[in-house]
MMTF fields as JSON, N, C-alpha, C and O atoms, coordinates in Angstrom:
{
  "mmtfVersion": "1.0.0",
  "mmtfProducer": "UNKNOWN",
  "numBonds": 347,
  "numAtoms": 348,
  "numGroups": 87,
  "numChains": 1,
  "numModels": 1,
  "chainsPerModel": [1],
  "groupsPerChain": [87],
  "chainIdList": ["A"],
  "bondAtomList": [4, 2, 8, 6, 12, 10, 16, 14, 20, 18, 24, 22, 28, 26, 32, 30, 36, 34, 40, 38, 44, 42, 48, 46, 52, 50, 56, 54, 60, 58, 64, 62, 68, 66, 72, 70, 76, 74, 80, 78, 84, 82, 88, 86, 92, 90, 96, 94, 100, 98, 104, 102, 108, 106, 112, 110, 116, 114, 120, 118, 124, 122, 128, 126, 132, 130, 136, 134, 140, 138, 144, 142, 148, 146, 152, 150, 156, 154, 160, 158, 164, 162, 168, 166, 172, 170, 176, 174, 180, 178, 184, 182, 188, 186, 192, 190, 196, 194, 200, 198, 204, 202, 208, 206, 212, 210, 216, 214, 220, 218, 224, 222, 228, 226, 232, 230, 236, 234, 240, 238, 244, 242, 248, 246, 252, 250, 256, 254, 260, 258, 264, 262, 268, 266, 272, 270, 276, 274, 280, 278, 284, 282, 288, 286, 292, 290, 296, 294, 300, 298, 304, 302, 308, 306, 312, 310, 316, 314, 320, 318, 324, 322, 328, 326, 332, 330, 336, 334, 340, 338, 344, 342],
  "bondOrderList": [1, 1, 1, 1, 1, 1, 1, 1, 1, 1, 1, 1, 1, 1, 1, 1, 1, 1, 1, 1, 1, 1, 1, 1, 1, 1, 1, 1, 1, 1, 1, 1, 1, 1, 1, 1, 1, 1, 1, 1, 1, 1, 1, 1, 1, 1, 1, 1, 1, 1, 1, 1, 1, 1, 1, 1, 1, 1, 1, 1, 1, 1, 1, 1, 1, 1, 1, 1, 1, 1, 1, 1, 1, 1, 1, 1, 1, 1, 1, 1, 1, 1, 1, 1, 1, 1],
  "groupList": [{"groupName": "MET", "atomNameList": ["N", "CA", "C", "O"], "elementList": ["N", "C", "C", "O"], "formalChargeList": [0, 0, 0, 0], "bondAtomList": [1, 0, 2, 1, 3, 2], "bondOrderList": [1, 1, 2], "singleLetterCode": "M", "chemCompType": "L-PEPTIDE LINKING"}, {"groupName": "ILE", "atomNameList": ["N", "CA", "C", "O"], "elementList": ["N", "C", "C", "O"], "formalChargeList": [0, 0, 0, 0], "bondAtomList": [1, 0, 2, 1, 3, 2], "bondOrderList": [1, 1, 2], "singleLetterCode": "I", "chemCompType": "L-PEPTIDE LINKING"}, {"groupName": "ARG", "atomNameList": ["N", "CA", "C", "O"], "elementList": ["N", "C", "C", "O"], "formalChargeList": [0, 0, 0, 0], "bondAtomList": [1, 0, 2, 1, 3, 2], "bondOrderList": [1, 1, 2], "singleLetterCode": "R", "chemCompType": "L-PEPTIDE LINKING"}, {"groupName": "LEU", "atomNameList": ["N", "CA", "C", "O"], "elementList": ["N", "C", "C", "O"], "formalChargeList": [0, 0, 0, 0], "bondAtomList": [1, 0, 2, 1, 3, 2], "bondOrderList": [1, 1, 2], "singleLetterCode": "L", "chemCompType": "L-PEPTIDE LINKING"}, {"groupName": "ASN", "atomNameList": ["N", "CA", "C", "O"], "elementList": ["N", "C", "C", "O"], "formalChargeList": [0, 0, 0, 0], "bondAtomList": [1, 0, 2, 1, 3, 2], "bondOrderList": [1, 1, 2], "singleLetterCode": "N", "chemCompType": "L-PEPTIDE LINKING"}, {"groupName": "THR", "atomNameList": ["N", "CA", "C", "O"], "elementList": ["N", "C", "C", "O"], "formalChargeList": [0, 0, 0, 0], "bondAtomList": [1, 0, 2, 1, 3, 2], "bondOrderList": [1, 1, 2], "singleLetterCode": "T", "chemCompType": "L-PEPTIDE LINKING"}, {"groupName": "PRO", "atomNameList": ["N", "CA", "C", "O"], "elementList": ["N", "C", "C", "O"], "formalChargeList": [0, 0, 0, 0], "bondAtomList": [1, 0, 2, 1, 3, 2], "bondOrderList": [1, 1, 2], "singleLetterCode": "P", "chemCompType": "L-PEPTIDE LINKING"}, {"groupName": "GLN", "atomNameList": ["N", "CA", "C", "O"], "elementList": ["N", "C", "C", "O"], "formalChargeList": [0, 0, 0, 0], "bondAtomList": [1, 0, 2, 1, 3, 2], "bondOrderList": [1, 1, 2], "singleLetterCode": "Q", "chemCompType": "L-PEPTIDE LINKING"}, {"groupName": "ASP", "atomNameList": ["N", "CA", "C", "O"], "elementList": ["N", "C", "C", "O"], "formalChargeList": [0, 0, 0, 0], "bondAtomList": [1, 0, 2, 1, 3, 2], "bondOrderList": [1, 1, 2], "singleLetterCode": "D", "chemCompType": "L-PEPTIDE LINKING"}, {"groupName": "SER", "atomNameList": ["N", "CA", "C", "O"], "elementList": ["N", "C", "C", "O"], "formalChargeList": [0, 0, 0, 0], "bondAtomList": [1, 0, 2, 1, 3, 2], "bondOrderList": [1, 1, 2], "singleLetterCode": "S", "chemCompType": "L-PEPTIDE LINKING"}, {"groupName": "LYS", "atomNameList": ["N", "CA", "C", "O"], "elementList": ["N", "C", "C", "O"], "formalChargeList": [0, 0, 0, 0], "bondAtomList": [1, 0, 2, 1, 3, 2], "bondOrderList": [1, 1, 2], "singleLetterCode": "K", "chemCompType": "L-PEPTIDE LINKING"}, {"groupName": "VAL", "atomNameList": ["N", "CA", "C", "O"], "elementList": ["N", "C", "C", "O"], "formalChargeList": [0, 0, 0, 0], "bondAtomList": [1, 0, 2, 1, 3, 2], "bondOrderList": [1, 1, 2], "singleLetterCode": "V", "chemCompType": "L-PEPTIDE LINKING"}, {"groupName": "CYS", "atomNameList": ["N", "CA", "C", "O"], "elementList": ["N", "C", "C", "O"], "formalChargeList": [0, 0, 0, 0], "bondAtomList": [1, 0, 2, 1, 3, 2], "bondOrderList": [1, 1, 2], "singleLetterCode": "C", "chemCompType": "L-PEPTIDE LINKING"}, {"groupName": "GLU", "atomNameList": ["N", "CA", "C", "O"], "elementList": ["N", "C", "C", "O"], "formalChargeList": [0, 0, 0, 0], "bondAtomList": [1, 0, 2, 1, 3, 2], "bondOrderList": [1, 1, 2], "singleLetterCode": "E", "chemCompType": "L-PEPTIDE LINKING"}, {"groupName": "PHE", "atomNameList": ["N", "CA", "C", "O"], "elementList": ["N", "C", "C", "O"], "formalChargeList": [0, 0, 0, 0], "bondAtomList": [1, 0, 2, 1, 3, 2], "bondOrderList": [1, 1, 2], "singleLetterCode": "F", "chemCompType": "L-PEPTIDE LINKING"}, {"groupName": "GLY", "atomNameList": ["N", "CA", "C", "O"], "elementList": ["N", "C", "C", "O"], "formalChargeList": [0, 0, 0, 0], "bondAtomList": [1, 0, 2, 1, 3, 2], "bondOrderList": [1, 1, 2], "singleLetterCode": "G", "chemCompType": "PEPTIDE LINKING"}, {"groupName": "TYR", "atomNameList": ["N", "CA", "C", "O"], "elementList": ["N", "C", "C", "O"], "formalChargeList": [0, 0, 0, 0], "bondAtomList": [1, 0, 2, 1, 3, 2], "bondOrderList": [1, 1, 2], "singleLetterCode": "Y", "chemCompType": "L-PEPTIDE LINKING"}],
  "groupTypeList": [0, 1, 2, 1, 3, 4, 0, 2, 1, 5, 6, 4, 7, 4, 8, 9, 3, 4, 2, 3, 1, 10, 11, 12, 11, 3, 8, 4, 6, 9, 8, 2, 6, 5, 0, 13, 13, 1, 11, 7, 14, 3, 4, 15, 13, 1, 13, 16, 14, 15, 16, 13, 3, 2, 13, 0, 13, 2, 3, 13, 4, 11, 2, 3, 13, 13, 13, 7, 2, 10, 10, 8, 13, 12, 2, 2, 10, 3, 2, 4, 2, 3, 14, 12, 15, 3, 12],
  "groupIdList": [1, 2, 3, 4, 5, 6, 7, 8, 9, 10, 11, 12, 13, 14, 15, 16, 17, 18, 19, 20, 21, 22, 23, 24, 25, 26, 27, 28, 29, 30, 31, 32, 33, 34, 35, 36, 37, 38, 39, 40, 41, 42, 43, 44, 45, 46, 47, 48, 49, 50, 51, 52, 53, 54, 55, 56, 57, 58, 59, 60, 61, 62, 63, 64, 65, 66, 67, 68, 69, 70, 71, 72, 73, 74, 75, 76, 77, 78, 79, 80, 81, 82, 83, 84, 85, 86, 87],
  "secStructList": [7, 7, 7, 7, 7, 7, 7, 7, 7, 7, 1, 6, 6, 6, 6, 6, 2, 2, 2, 2, 2, 2, 6, 6, 6, 7, 1, 1, 4, 4, 4, 1, 7, 7, 2, 2, 2, 2, 2, 2, 2, 6, 6, 6, 1, 7, 1, 1, 7, 2, 2, 2, 2, 2, 6, 6, 1, 6, 6, 2, 2, 2, 2, 2, 2, 2, 2, 2, 2, 2, 2, 2, 2, 2, 2, 2, 2, 2, 2, 2, 2, 2, 2, 2, 2, 7, 7],
  "xCoordList": [128.692, 129.386, 128.42, 127.26, 129.491, 128.119, 128.982, 130.174, 127.813, 128.068, 128.052, 127.172, 129.044, 129.077, 128.724, 129.187, 127.86, 127.523, 128.592, 129.241, 128.617, 128.968, 127.798, 127.709, 126.646, 125.315, 125.531, 125.934, 125.576, 125.508, 123.63, 123.058, 122.926, 121.62, 121.928, 122.416, 121.476, 120.921, 120.249, 120.021, 119.756, 119.415, 117.509, 116.454, 117.732, 116.154, 116.06, 114.919, 116.616, 116.236, 116.449, 116.141, 117.071, 117.82, 115.571, 114.821, 115.389, 113.796, 112.531, 111.412, 112.813, 111.931, 112.305, 111.509, 112.806, 113.198, 112.652, 111.766, 113.179, 112.425, 110.949, 110.253, 110.725, 109.602, 108.212, 107.13, 109.014, 108.226, 108.342, 107.353, 109.514, 110.03, 108.95, 108.635, 108.43, 106.691, 106.326, 106.428, 105.565, 104.112, 104.099, 103.253, 105.464, 104.694, 105.482, 105.883, 105.447, 105.467, 104.1, 103.652, 103.653, 102.259, 101.07, 100.782, 100.578, 100.094, 98.841, 99.168, 98.155, 97.327, 97.194, 96.492, 97.63, 97.513, 97.201, 97.842, 95.163, 94.986, 95.88, 96.122, 96.213, 96.977, 98.519, 99.162, 98.617, 100.18, 99.849, 98.758, 100.992, 100.361, 100.791, 101.534, 99.766, 100.199, 102.207, 103.074, 101.867, 103.126, 103.484, 104.528, 102.095, 102.543, 102.526, 103.222, 101.887, 101.96, 103.468, 104.06, 103.635, 105.422, 106.784, 107.898, 106.133, 106.7, 107.219, 108.229, 105.849, 104.895, 106.018, 106.821, 105.761, 106.762, 108.239, 108.631, 109.183, 110.169, 110.658, 111.742, 110.05, 109.473, 109.374, 110.033, 108.919, 108.845, 106.851, 106.216, 106.067, 105.218, 104.046, 102.87, 104.607, 102.812, 104.774, 105.902, 103.318, 104.271, 104.134, 104.992, 103.196, 102.511, 101.913, 100.766, 101.769, 101.014, 99.68, 99.469, 98.427, 97.183, 96.872, 95.831, 97.67, 97.711, 98.056, 97.505, 99.436, 99.76, 98.324, 97.923, 97.979, 97.162, 96.106, 96.05, 95.103, 94.056, 95.091, 94.952, 95.967, 96.209, 96.743, 97.459, 96.387, 96.916, 95.854, 95.625, 95.327, 92.908, 92.499, 91.688, 93.072, 92.636, 93.098, 92.363, 94.678, 94.795, 94.151, 94.407, 93.432, 93.788, 91.821, 91.151, 91.761, 90.007, 90.126, 89.221, 91.362, 91.772, 91.385, 90.678, 92.961, 93.316, 91.838, 91.192, 91.578, 89.72, 88.517, 87.737, 88.722, 88.016, 88.526, 87.66, 89.277, 89.604, 90.092, 89.851, 91.109, 91.014, 89.094, 89.112, 87.611, 86.391, 86.029, 85.9, 86.088, 86.105, 86.845, 86.222, 88.345, 88.451, 87.446, 87.135, 87.018, 86.658, 85.399, 86.014, 84.736, 83.472, 83.418, 82.572, 84.922, 84.964, 84.715, 84.06, 85.854, 86.083, 84.452, 84.214, 83.343, 82.574, 81.1, 80.089, 81.365, 80.902, 81.25, 80.472, 82.74, 83.075, 82.23, 81.281, 82.672, 82.086, 81.052, 80.795, 79.709, 78.345, 78.18, 77.312, 78.864, 78.813, 79.163, 78.122, 79.81, 80.807, 79.407, 78.796, 78.757, 78.251, 76.66, 75.969, 76.702, 75.758, 75.621, 74.624, 76.782, 76.606, 77.181, 77.143, 77.961, 77.513, 75.751, 75.451, 74.904, 73.195, 73.019, 71.96, 73.994, 72.817, 73.233, 72.704],
  "yCoordList": [-166.112, -164.982, -164.964, -164.563, -165.839, -164.777, -164.327, -164.537, -163.445, -162.059, -162.205, -161.668, -162.978, -162.068, -160.507, -159.726, -160.08, -159.3, -159.498, -160.515, -158.406, -158.309, -157.296, -156.117, -158.277, -157.527, -157.341, -158.314, -155.963, -156.346, -156.062, -155.267, -156.711, -157.219, -156.083, -156.524, -154.222, -153.318, -153.884, -155.085, -153.215, -154.567, -153.673, -153.949, -152.81, -152.589, -153.435, -153.854, -154.191, -154.445, -156.105, -156.941, -156.39, -157.638, -157.913, -158.821, -157.13, -156.933, -156.849, -156.951, -156.592, -157.074, -158.023, -158.733, -158.24, -160.332, -160.901, -161.646, -160.651, -161.756, -162.025, -163.018, -160.282, -160.31, -161.222, -161.747, -161.022, -161.575, -162.802, -163.533, -163.166, -165.094, -165.798, -166.987, -164.574, -165.051, -165.492, -166.671, -164.168, -164.167, -164.734, -164.389, -165.707, -166.736, -168.308, -169.11, -168.239, -169.61, -169.668, -170.813, -169.081, -168.837, -170.551, -171.291, -170.721, -172.316, -172.042, -172.887, -171.8, -171.225, -170.878, -169.872, -171.354, -170.686, -169.986, -169.289, -170.18, -168.098, -166.791, -165.794, -166.744, -166.327, -165.511, -164.554, -166.117, -165.925, -164.902, -164.837, -164.033, -163.103, -164.123, -165.03, -163.18, -163.707, -163.042, -162.393, -163.912, -163.176, -161.634, -161.021, -161.183, -160.038, -158.921, -157.916, -159.268, -158.806, -158.844, -157.965, -159.819, -160.209, -159.402, -158.986, -159.425, -158.053, -157.24, -156.995, -156.652, -155.105, -154.605, -153.68, -155.741, -155.3, -154.967, -153.84, -156.238, -155.841, -154.621, -154.067, -154.356, -152.95, -151.792, -150.784, -151.8, -150.257, -150.108, -149.497, -151.22, -150.001, -150.435, -150.113, -151.292, -151.206, -151.897, -152.361, -151.195, -151.213, -152.839, -153.666, -152.879, -154.09, -155.474, -155.049, -157.115, -157.482, -157.529, -157.102, -158.46, -158.062, -158.307, -157.731, -160.046, -160.576, -160.026, -160.181, -159.216, -157.844, -156.54, -156.236, -156.105, -155.476, -156.051, -155.502, -157.045, -158.162, -157.987, -156.813, -158.477, -158.068, -157.397, -157.599, -156.493, -155.359, -154.512, -153.906, -154.941, -154.528, -155.325, -154.708, -156.755, -157.085, -157.184, -157.704, -156.475, -156.332, -154.668, -153.934, -154.337, -153.06, -152.754, -152.208, -153.473, -154.0, -154.694, -154.765, -155.525, -155.777, -155.008, -154.94, -154.305, -152.908, -152.376, -152.471, -151.777, -151.011, -151.311, -150.702, -153.473, -154.269, -154.108, -154.333, -153.9, -153.544, -152.879, -153.294, -151.36, -150.709, -149.844, -148.86, -150.3, -150.041, -151.297, -151.093, -152.01, -152.888, -151.937, -151.765, -151.403, -150.745, -149.656, -149.436, -149.016, -147.793, -148.973, -149.983, -149.053, -150.366, -150.37, -149.999, -151.061, -151.011, -150.1, -150.341, -148.732, -147.885, -147.109, -146.242, -147.444, -146.409, -147.579, -147.124, -148.7, -150.078, -149.497, -148.756, -149.769, -149.099, -148.219, -148.413, -146.983, -144.988, -145.376, -145.004, -146.493, -146.567, -147.403, -148.223, -147.564, -149.121, -147.301, -146.656, -146.936, -146.011, -144.921, -144.794, -144.251, -143.746, -144.824, -144.681, -145.287, -146.017, -146.642, -146.762, -146.964, -147.447, -146.279, -146.266, -144.771, -143.47, -142.613, -141.701, -143.145, -143.008, -144.056, -144.644, -144.579, -145.934, -145.214, -145.763],
  "zCoordList": [-114.115, -113.826, -112.817, -112.914, -110.973, -110.539, -109.455, -109.232, -108.638, -108.418, -107.17, -106.498, -106.606, -104.251, -104.171, -105.002, -103.103, -102.402, -101.283, -101.038, -100.724, -99.367, -98.998, -99.34, -97.968, -97.458, -96.782, -96.146, -96.006, -94.531, -94.249, -94.994, -93.258, -92.537, -91.14, -90.099, -91.34, -90.451, -89.462, -89.602, -88.222, -86.862, -87.165, -86.595, -88.058, -88.412, -89.232, -89.037, -90.317, -91.04, -90.855, -91.704, -89.495, -88.785, -88.3, -88.655, -87.751, -87.134, -87.99, -87.487, -89.768, -90.594, -90.841, -91.456, -90.731, -91.199, -90.712, -91.132, -89.17, -88.218, -87.915, -87.706, -88.008, -88.332, -89.706, -89.444, -91.266, -92.18, -91.459, -91.403, -90.845, -90.805, -89.798, -89.742, -88.935, -87.638, -88.529, -88.868, -89.378, -89.319, -91.51, -92.335, -91.771, -92.65, -92.57, -93.413, -90.666, -90.443, -89.405, -89.348, -88.912, -88.771, -88.637, -89.577, -86.963, -87.882, -88.573, -89.406, -88.831, -88.963, -90.283, -90.387, -91.459, -92.872, -93.582, -94.368, -93.205, -93.899, -92.926, -93.607, -91.922, -91.491, -92.0, -91.568, -92.717, -93.466, -94.543, -95.108, -94.797, -95.609, -97.778, -98.152, -98.483, -99.657, -99.741, -99.156, -101.024, -102.15, -102.325, -102.105, -102.857, -102.942, -101.531, -101.388, -100.948, -99.216, -98.21, -97.582, -98.351, -98.683, -99.884, -99.566, -101.25, -100.966, -101.591, -102.251, -101.08, -100.661, -99.756, -99.879, -98.578, -98.005, -97.792, -97.491, -98.006, -98.404, -99.484, -99.297, -100.281, -100.929, -99.847, -100.102, -99.124, -98.426, -98.331, -97.472, -100.016, -99.516, -98.742, -98.913, -97.779, -95.995, -95.021, -95.182, -93.708, -92.825, -92.326, -92.019, -92.368, -91.3, -91.674, -91.813, -92.01, -92.613, -91.799, -90.664, -93.087, -92.223, -91.58, -91.265, -90.108, -89.562, -87.907, -86.817, -88.461, -87.124, -86.344, -85.221, -87.96, -88.249, -87.538, -86.438, -87.684, -86.601, -85.515, -85.173, -84.855, -83.405, -82.715, -81.735, -83.241, -82.901, -82.088, -81.041, -83.435, -83.732, -82.18, -81.489, -81.587, -80.972, -79.23, -78.39, -78.866, -78.14, -78.028, -77.073, -78.996, -78.668, -77.999, -77.123, -79.05, -77.564, -76.713, -75.881, -76.581, -74.905, -73.402, -72.397, -74.539, -73.143, -72.726, -71.683, -73.978, -73.295, -72.605, -71.872, -73.508, -72.193, -70.521, -69.676, -70.266, -69.481, -68.372, -67.239, -68.694, -69.138, -68.824, -68.085, -69.423, -69.266, -66.551, -65.344, -67.321, -66.728, -65.235, -64.188, -65.508, -63.916, -63.315, -62.145, -64.572, -64.615, -64.003, -63.664, -63.899, -63.776, -62.386, -61.572, -62.276, -61.119, -59.448, -58.434, -59.996, -58.867, -58.986, -58.146, -60.049, -59.52, -58.674, -58.137, -58.781, -58.196, -57.163, -56.564, -56.677, -55.03, -54.585, -53.825, -55.194, -55.132, -54.743, -53.598, -55.613, -55.448, -54.706, -55.003, -53.526, -52.289, -51.464, -51.337, -51.216, -49.554, -50.109, -49.048, -50.981, -50.781, -49.889, -48.88, -50.412, -50.067, -48.634, -47.921, -48.454, -46.072, -45.721, -44.491, -46.315, -45.405, -45.426, -44.656, -46.391, -45.786, -45.384, -45.603, -44.689, -43.852, -41.802, -40.836]
}
């Protein structure tokens, strides 16, 4: 006997399923989650896949590097103004 369930996917579940699909079809197979990670994700035991965590870390590093570059540029401009003011 086959039982048909009326399952409705909530917007939050839809976002999770979209993330799951995207991470499962990544070009690099080593970036894709293991079945264990997929089961943990579906059971709510993990919030992010390894690839997502690595990507968040990479983006944070890019942000920090850009922030440092801007600070260095401001310092350089300030030094140039101070030096030119002494001439």
